[in-house]
């Protein structure tokens, strides 16, 4: 996934959270925010250090990036995914199912 599709600055992430347009389940919280400055969607993933060691945190971030990159998300949206600690026991198919459900609930698919 190209770097132009990532939200990097903490001020931008804070502005996404302040909009308070979120959906969550027992494993993830997905925040969304409209952004008309970009011609494409952008996203960020956050995993707490309590989740596990760096290998586990990086693995779930890679998996979530892959799932979101395959989705047809509407342009002009910023997405922020927070991974909860109890998601460390999930397999890829369960992560995909959970993220798909959250994205469909947010109505951000084309």
Short mmCIF file of N, CA and C in Angstrom, two decimals:
data_model
loop_
_atom_site.label_atom_id
_atom_site.label_comp_id
_atom_site.label_asym_id
_atom_site.label_seq_id
_atom_site.Cartn_x
_atom_site.Cartn_y
_atom_site.Cartn_z
N UNK A 1 0.84 -1.18 0.00
CA UNK A 1 0.00 0.00 0.00
C UNK A 1 0.88 1.24 0.00
N UNK A 2 0.54 2.20 -0.84
CA UNK A 2 1.35 3.40 -0.97
C UNK A 2 1.23 4.28 0.27
N UNK A 3 2.28 5.05 0.52
CA UNK A 3 2.30 5.90 1.70
C UNK A 3 1.27 7.02 1.63
N UNK A 4 0.85 7.39 0.43
CA UNK A 4 -0.15 8.45 0.32
C UNK A 4 -1.51 8.02 0.85
N UNK A 5 -1.70 6.73 1.07
CA UNK A 5 -2.95 6.22 1.61
C UNK A 5 -2.93 6.10 3.13
N UNK A 6 -1.85 6.56 3.78
CA UNK A 6 -1.74 6.43 5.22
C UNK A 6 -1.88 7.78 5.91
N UNK A 7 -2.54 7.77 7.04
CA UNK A 7 -2.61 8.95 7.90
C UNK A 7 -1.44 8.81 8.87
N UNK A 8 -0.54 9.78 8.88
CA UNK A 8 0.66 9.66 9.68
C UNK A 8 0.69 10.60 10.89
N UNK A 9 0.21 11.82 10.72
CA UNK A 9 0.35 12.82 11.77
C UNK A 9 -0.64 12.56 12.90
N UNK A 10 -0.16 12.72 14.13
CA UNK A 10 -1.03 12.49 15.28
C UNK A 10 -2.13 13.53 15.35
N UNK A 11 -1.89 14.73 14.84
CA UNK A 11 -2.94 15.76 14.83
C UNK A 11 -4.09 15.35 13.90
N UNK A 12 -3.77 14.70 12.78
CA UNK A 12 -4.81 14.22 11.88
C UNK A 12 -5.60 13.08 12.50
N UNK A 13 -4.91 12.19 13.22
CA UNK A 13 -5.59 11.09 13.90
C UNK A 13 -6.51 11.62 14.98
N UNK A 14 -6.04 12.62 15.73
CA UNK A 14 -6.88 13.22 16.77
C UNK A 14 -8.12 13.87 16.17
N UNK A 15 -7.99 14.50 15.00
CA UNK A 15 -9.15 15.13 14.38
C UNK A 15 -10.17 14.08 13.91
N UNK A 16 -9.68 12.91 13.49
CA UNK A 16 -10.60 11.81 13.11
C UNK A 16 -11.38 11.35 14.33
N UNK A 17 -10.70 11.20 15.46
CA UNK A 17 -11.34 10.73 16.68
C UNK A 17 -12.32 11.76 17.22
N UNK A 18 -12.00 13.04 17.09
CA UNK A 18 -12.88 14.09 17.60
C UNK A 18 -14.21 14.15 16.85
N UNK A 19 -14.26 13.67 15.63
CA UNK A 19 -15.53 13.66 14.89
C UNK A 19 -16.53 12.69 15.50
N UNK A 20 -16.05 11.72 16.26
CA UNK A 20 -16.87 10.74 17.00
C UNK A 20 -17.82 9.94 16.11
N UNK A 21 -17.39 9.64 14.90
CA UNK A 21 -18.16 8.75 14.04
C UNK A 21 -17.47 7.40 14.09
N UNK A 22 -17.88 6.58 15.05
CA UNK A 22 -17.17 5.32 15.26
C UNK A 22 -18.14 4.17 15.39
N UNK A 23 -17.66 3.00 15.03
CA UNK A 23 -18.36 1.74 15.27
C UNK A 23 -17.32 0.80 15.85
N UNK A 24 -17.78 -0.08 16.72
CA UNK A 24 -16.83 -1.00 17.32
C UNK A 24 -17.47 -2.33 17.63
N UNK A 25 -16.61 -3.28 17.87
CA UNK A 25 -17.04 -4.59 18.37
C UNK A 25 -16.03 -4.99 19.45
N UNK A 26 -16.02 -6.25 19.83
CA UNK A 26 -15.15 -6.65 20.94
C UNK A 26 -13.67 -6.68 20.58
N UNK A 27 -13.34 -6.57 19.28
CA UNK A 27 -11.94 -6.65 18.87
C UNK A 27 -11.38 -5.36 18.28
N UNK A 28 -12.22 -4.55 17.63
CA UNK A 28 -11.73 -3.36 16.92
C UNK A 28 -12.70 -2.20 17.12
N UNK A 29 -12.16 -0.99 16.93
CA UNK A 29 -12.97 0.22 16.83
C UNK A 29 -12.55 0.91 15.54
N UNK A 30 -13.53 1.30 14.72
CA UNK A 30 -13.23 1.94 13.45
C UNK A 30 -13.84 3.34 13.46
N UNK A 31 -12.97 4.35 13.34
CA UNK A 31 -13.40 5.74 13.27
C UNK A 31 -13.35 6.18 11.82
N UNK A 32 -14.27 7.08 11.42
CA UNK A 32 -14.23 7.62 10.07
C UNK A 32 -14.40 9.12 10.13
N UNK A 33 -13.89 9.77 9.10
CA UNK A 33 -14.00 11.22 9.00
C UNK A 33 -13.91 11.60 7.53
N UNK A 34 -14.74 12.56 7.13
CA UNK A 34 -14.65 13.02 5.74
C UNK A 34 -13.46 13.95 5.59
N UNK A 35 -12.80 13.85 4.44
CA UNK A 35 -11.64 14.68 4.15
C UNK A 35 -11.68 14.99 2.67
N UNK A 36 -12.02 16.22 2.32
CA UNK A 36 -12.15 16.60 0.92
C UNK A 36 -10.85 17.12 0.31
N UNK A 37 -9.78 17.11 1.09
CA UNK A 37 -8.49 17.58 0.57
C UNK A 37 -7.83 16.54 -0.33
N UNK A 38 -8.12 15.27 -0.12
CA UNK A 38 -7.48 14.20 -0.88
C UNK A 38 -8.46 13.59 -1.86
N UNK A 39 -7.94 13.05 -2.95
CA UNK A 39 -8.80 12.43 -3.96
C UNK A 39 -8.94 10.93 -3.72
N UNK A 40 -8.45 10.44 -2.59
CA UNK A 40 -8.51 9.01 -2.26
C UNK A 40 -8.72 8.88 -0.75
N UNK A 41 -8.99 7.66 -0.31
CA UNK A 41 -9.15 7.44 1.12
C UNK A 41 -7.78 7.22 1.76
N UNK A 42 -7.72 7.49 3.06
CA UNK A 42 -6.50 7.24 3.83
C UNK A 42 -6.89 6.53 5.11
N UNK A 43 -5.94 5.81 5.70
CA UNK A 43 -6.24 5.11 6.95
C UNK A 43 -5.00 4.96 7.81
N UNK A 44 -5.26 4.69 9.09
CA UNK A 44 -4.19 4.44 10.05
C UNK A 44 -4.65 3.31 10.97
N UNK A 45 -3.68 2.60 11.53
CA UNK A 45 -3.95 1.48 12.43
C UNK A 45 -3.16 1.72 13.71
N UNK A 46 -3.81 1.50 14.85
CA UNK A 46 -3.16 1.66 16.14
C UNK A 46 -3.28 0.37 16.94
N UNK A 47 -2.13 -0.09 17.48
CA UNK A 47 -2.11 -1.28 18.31
C UNK A 47 -1.33 -0.95 19.59
N UNK A 48 -1.93 -1.24 20.72
CA UNK A 48 -1.31 -0.96 22.01
C UNK A 48 -0.15 -1.89 22.28
N UNK A 49 0.79 -1.45 23.10
CA UNK A 49 1.90 -2.31 23.49
C UNK A 49 1.44 -3.47 24.36
N UNK A 50 0.27 -3.35 24.96
CA UNK A 50 -0.28 -4.43 25.77
C UNK A 50 -0.72 -5.61 24.90
N UNK A 51 -0.86 -5.38 23.61
CA UNK A 51 -1.31 -6.42 22.68
C UNK A 51 -0.32 -7.58 22.62
N UNK A 52 0.95 -7.27 22.62
CA UNK A 52 1.98 -8.30 22.55
C UNK A 52 3.31 -7.68 22.15
N UNK A 53 4.24 -8.53 21.76
CA UNK A 53 5.54 -8.00 21.37
C UNK A 53 5.45 -7.36 19.97
N UNK A 54 6.54 -6.79 19.51
CA UNK A 54 6.54 -6.05 18.25
C UNK A 54 6.17 -6.94 17.07
N UNK A 55 6.55 -8.19 17.11
CA UNK A 55 6.23 -9.11 16.02
C UNK A 55 4.72 -9.28 15.88
N UNK A 56 4.04 -9.48 17.00
CA UNK A 56 2.58 -9.65 16.97
C UNK A 56 1.88 -8.36 16.54
N UNK A 57 2.36 -7.22 17.05
CA UNK A 57 1.74 -5.94 16.69
C UNK A 57 1.91 -5.65 15.20
N UNK A 58 3.09 -5.87 14.67
CA UNK A 58 3.33 -5.62 13.26
C UNK A 58 2.55 -6.58 12.38
N UNK A 59 2.40 -7.82 12.83
CA UNK A 59 1.65 -8.80 12.04
C UNK A 59 0.19 -8.40 11.89
N UNK A 60 -0.44 -7.99 12.98
CA UNK A 60 -1.86 -7.63 12.87
C UNK A 60 -2.02 -6.33 12.08
N UNK A 61 -1.06 -5.42 12.17
CA UNK A 61 -1.13 -4.20 11.36
C UNK A 61 -1.02 -4.53 9.87
N UNK A 62 -0.13 -5.44 9.52
CA UNK A 62 -0.01 -5.86 8.11
C UNK A 62 -1.30 -6.50 7.63
N UNK A 63 -1.89 -7.35 8.47
CA UNK A 63 -3.12 -8.02 8.08
C UNK A 63 -4.26 -7.03 7.87
N UNK A 64 -4.39 -6.06 8.76
CA UNK A 64 -5.46 -5.07 8.63
C UNK A 64 -5.22 -4.19 7.40
N UNK A 65 -3.98 -3.80 7.16
CA UNK A 65 -3.68 -3.02 5.96
C UNK A 65 -4.06 -3.78 4.69
N UNK A 66 -3.78 -5.06 4.66
CA UNK A 66 -4.11 -5.88 3.51
C UNK A 66 -5.62 -5.97 3.32
N UNK A 67 -6.36 -6.15 4.39
CA UNK A 67 -7.83 -6.25 4.30
C UNK A 67 -8.41 -4.95 3.78
N UNK A 68 -7.97 -3.82 4.32
CA UNK A 68 -8.53 -2.53 3.93
C UNK A 68 -8.11 -2.16 2.51
N UNK A 69 -6.91 -2.54 2.10
CA UNK A 69 -6.47 -2.19 0.75
C UNK A 69 -7.27 -2.91 -0.33
N UNK A 70 -7.85 -4.06 -0.01
CA UNK A 70 -8.66 -4.81 -0.97
C UNK A 70 -10.08 -4.29 -1.06
N UNK A 71 -10.48 -3.41 -0.16
CA UNK A 71 -11.85 -2.89 -0.12
C UNK A 71 -12.00 -1.71 -1.07
N UNK A 72 -13.21 -1.54 -1.57
CA UNK A 72 -13.56 -0.39 -2.41
C UNK A 72 -14.15 0.70 -1.52
N UNK A 73 -13.28 1.43 -0.83
CA UNK A 73 -13.72 2.48 0.09
C UNK A 73 -13.98 3.76 -0.70
N UNK A 74 -15.02 4.48 -0.30
CA UNK A 74 -15.35 5.74 -0.95
C UNK A 74 -14.19 6.72 -0.77
N UNK A 75 -13.93 7.49 -1.82
CA UNK A 75 -12.88 8.51 -1.74
C UNK A 75 -13.27 9.59 -0.74
N UNK A 76 -12.29 10.38 -0.33
CA UNK A 76 -12.47 11.51 0.58
C UNK A 76 -12.81 11.08 2.00
N UNK A 77 -12.38 9.92 2.42
CA UNK A 77 -12.59 9.48 3.80
C UNK A 77 -11.26 9.13 4.44
N UNK A 78 -11.15 9.46 5.72
CA UNK A 78 -10.03 9.01 6.53
C UNK A 78 -10.57 7.97 7.51
N UNK A 79 -9.84 6.89 7.68
CA UNK A 79 -10.26 5.78 8.54
C UNK A 79 -9.16 5.54 9.57
N UNK A 80 -9.56 5.30 10.80
CA UNK A 80 -8.62 4.99 11.87
C UNK A 80 -9.11 3.74 12.59
N UNK A 81 -8.28 2.71 12.64
CA UNK A 81 -8.65 1.44 13.25
C UNK A 81 -7.83 1.27 14.54
N UNK A 82 -8.54 1.03 15.64
CA UNK A 82 -7.89 0.75 16.92
C UNK A 82 -8.09 -0.73 17.21
N UNK A 83 -7.00 -1.43 17.47
CA UNK A 83 -7.04 -2.86 17.77
C UNK A 83 -7.08 -3.03 19.28
N UNK A 84 -8.07 -3.76 19.77
CA UNK A 84 -8.18 -4.02 21.20
C UNK A 84 -7.30 -5.21 21.57
N UNK A 85 -6.99 -5.31 22.86
CA UNK A 85 -6.05 -6.33 23.33
C UNK A 85 -6.54 -7.76 23.14
N UNK A 86 -7.85 -7.99 23.19
CA UNK A 86 -8.33 -9.36 23.08
C UNK A 86 -8.39 -9.86 21.65
N UNK A 87 -7.92 -9.08 20.68
CA UNK A 87 -7.89 -9.52 19.29
C UNK A 87 -6.66 -10.37 18.98
N UNK A 88 -5.76 -10.56 19.94
CA UNK A 88 -4.53 -11.30 19.66
C UNK A 88 -4.75 -12.79 19.47
N UNK A 89 -5.94 -13.29 19.77
CA UNK A 89 -6.20 -14.72 19.58
C UNK A 89 -6.90 -15.01 18.25
N UNK A 90 -7.15 -13.97 17.44
CA UNK A 90 -7.89 -14.15 16.19
C UNK A 90 -7.00 -14.64 15.05
N UNK A 91 -7.61 -15.42 14.15
CA UNK A 91 -6.95 -15.82 12.92
C UNK A 91 -7.32 -14.82 11.83
N UNK A 92 -6.64 -14.90 10.69
CA UNK A 92 -6.84 -13.92 9.62
C UNK A 92 -8.29 -13.87 9.16
N UNK A 93 -8.95 -15.01 9.01
CA UNK A 93 -10.33 -15.04 8.54
C UNK A 93 -11.26 -14.33 9.52
N UNK A 94 -11.01 -14.49 10.81
CA UNK A 94 -11.83 -13.83 11.81
C UNK A 94 -11.59 -12.32 11.83
N UNK A 95 -10.33 -11.92 11.62
CA UNK A 95 -10.01 -10.49 11.54
C UNK A 95 -10.71 -9.89 10.33
N UNK A 96 -10.65 -10.59 9.20
CA UNK A 96 -11.27 -10.10 7.97
C UNK A 96 -12.78 -9.95 8.15
N UNK A 97 -13.41 -10.93 8.75
CA UNK A 97 -14.86 -10.89 8.96
C UNK A 97 -15.24 -9.71 9.86
N UNK A 98 -14.47 -9.49 10.91
CA UNK A 98 -14.75 -8.41 11.85
C UNK A 98 -14.56 -7.04 11.21
N UNK A 99 -13.47 -6.86 10.47
CA UNK A 99 -13.20 -5.58 9.79
C UNK A 99 -14.24 -5.34 8.70
N UNK A 100 -14.60 -6.36 7.95
CA UNK A 100 -15.64 -6.23 6.92
C UNK A 100 -16.95 -5.76 7.52
N UNK A 101 -17.32 -6.32 8.67
CA UNK A 101 -18.56 -5.94 9.33
C UNK A 101 -18.53 -4.47 9.73
N UNK A 102 -17.39 -4.03 10.30
CA UNK A 102 -17.28 -2.64 10.73
C UNK A 102 -17.34 -1.68 9.55
N UNK A 103 -16.67 -2.02 8.46
CA UNK A 103 -16.67 -1.16 7.28
C UNK A 103 -18.07 -1.06 6.69
N UNK A 104 -18.79 -2.18 6.65
CA UNK A 104 -20.14 -2.14 6.11
C UNK A 104 -21.07 -1.33 7.02
N UNK A 105 -20.88 -1.38 8.34
CA UNK A 105 -21.68 -0.61 9.27
C UNK A 105 -21.43 0.89 9.14
N UNK A 106 -20.22 1.27 8.75
CA UNK A 106 -19.89 2.68 8.60
C UNK A 106 -20.37 3.26 7.27
N UNK A 107 -20.87 2.43 6.36
CA UNK A 107 -21.37 2.89 5.05
C UNK A 107 -20.31 3.66 4.27
N UNK A 108 -19.11 3.09 4.16
CA UNK A 108 -18.04 3.75 3.43
C UNK A 108 -17.58 2.94 2.22
N UNK A 109 -18.37 1.93 1.84
CA UNK A 109 -18.03 1.15 0.65
C UNK A 109 -18.74 1.72 -0.56
N UNK A 110 -18.09 1.59 -1.71
CA UNK A 110 -18.72 2.06 -2.96
C UNK A 110 -19.85 1.16 -3.35
#
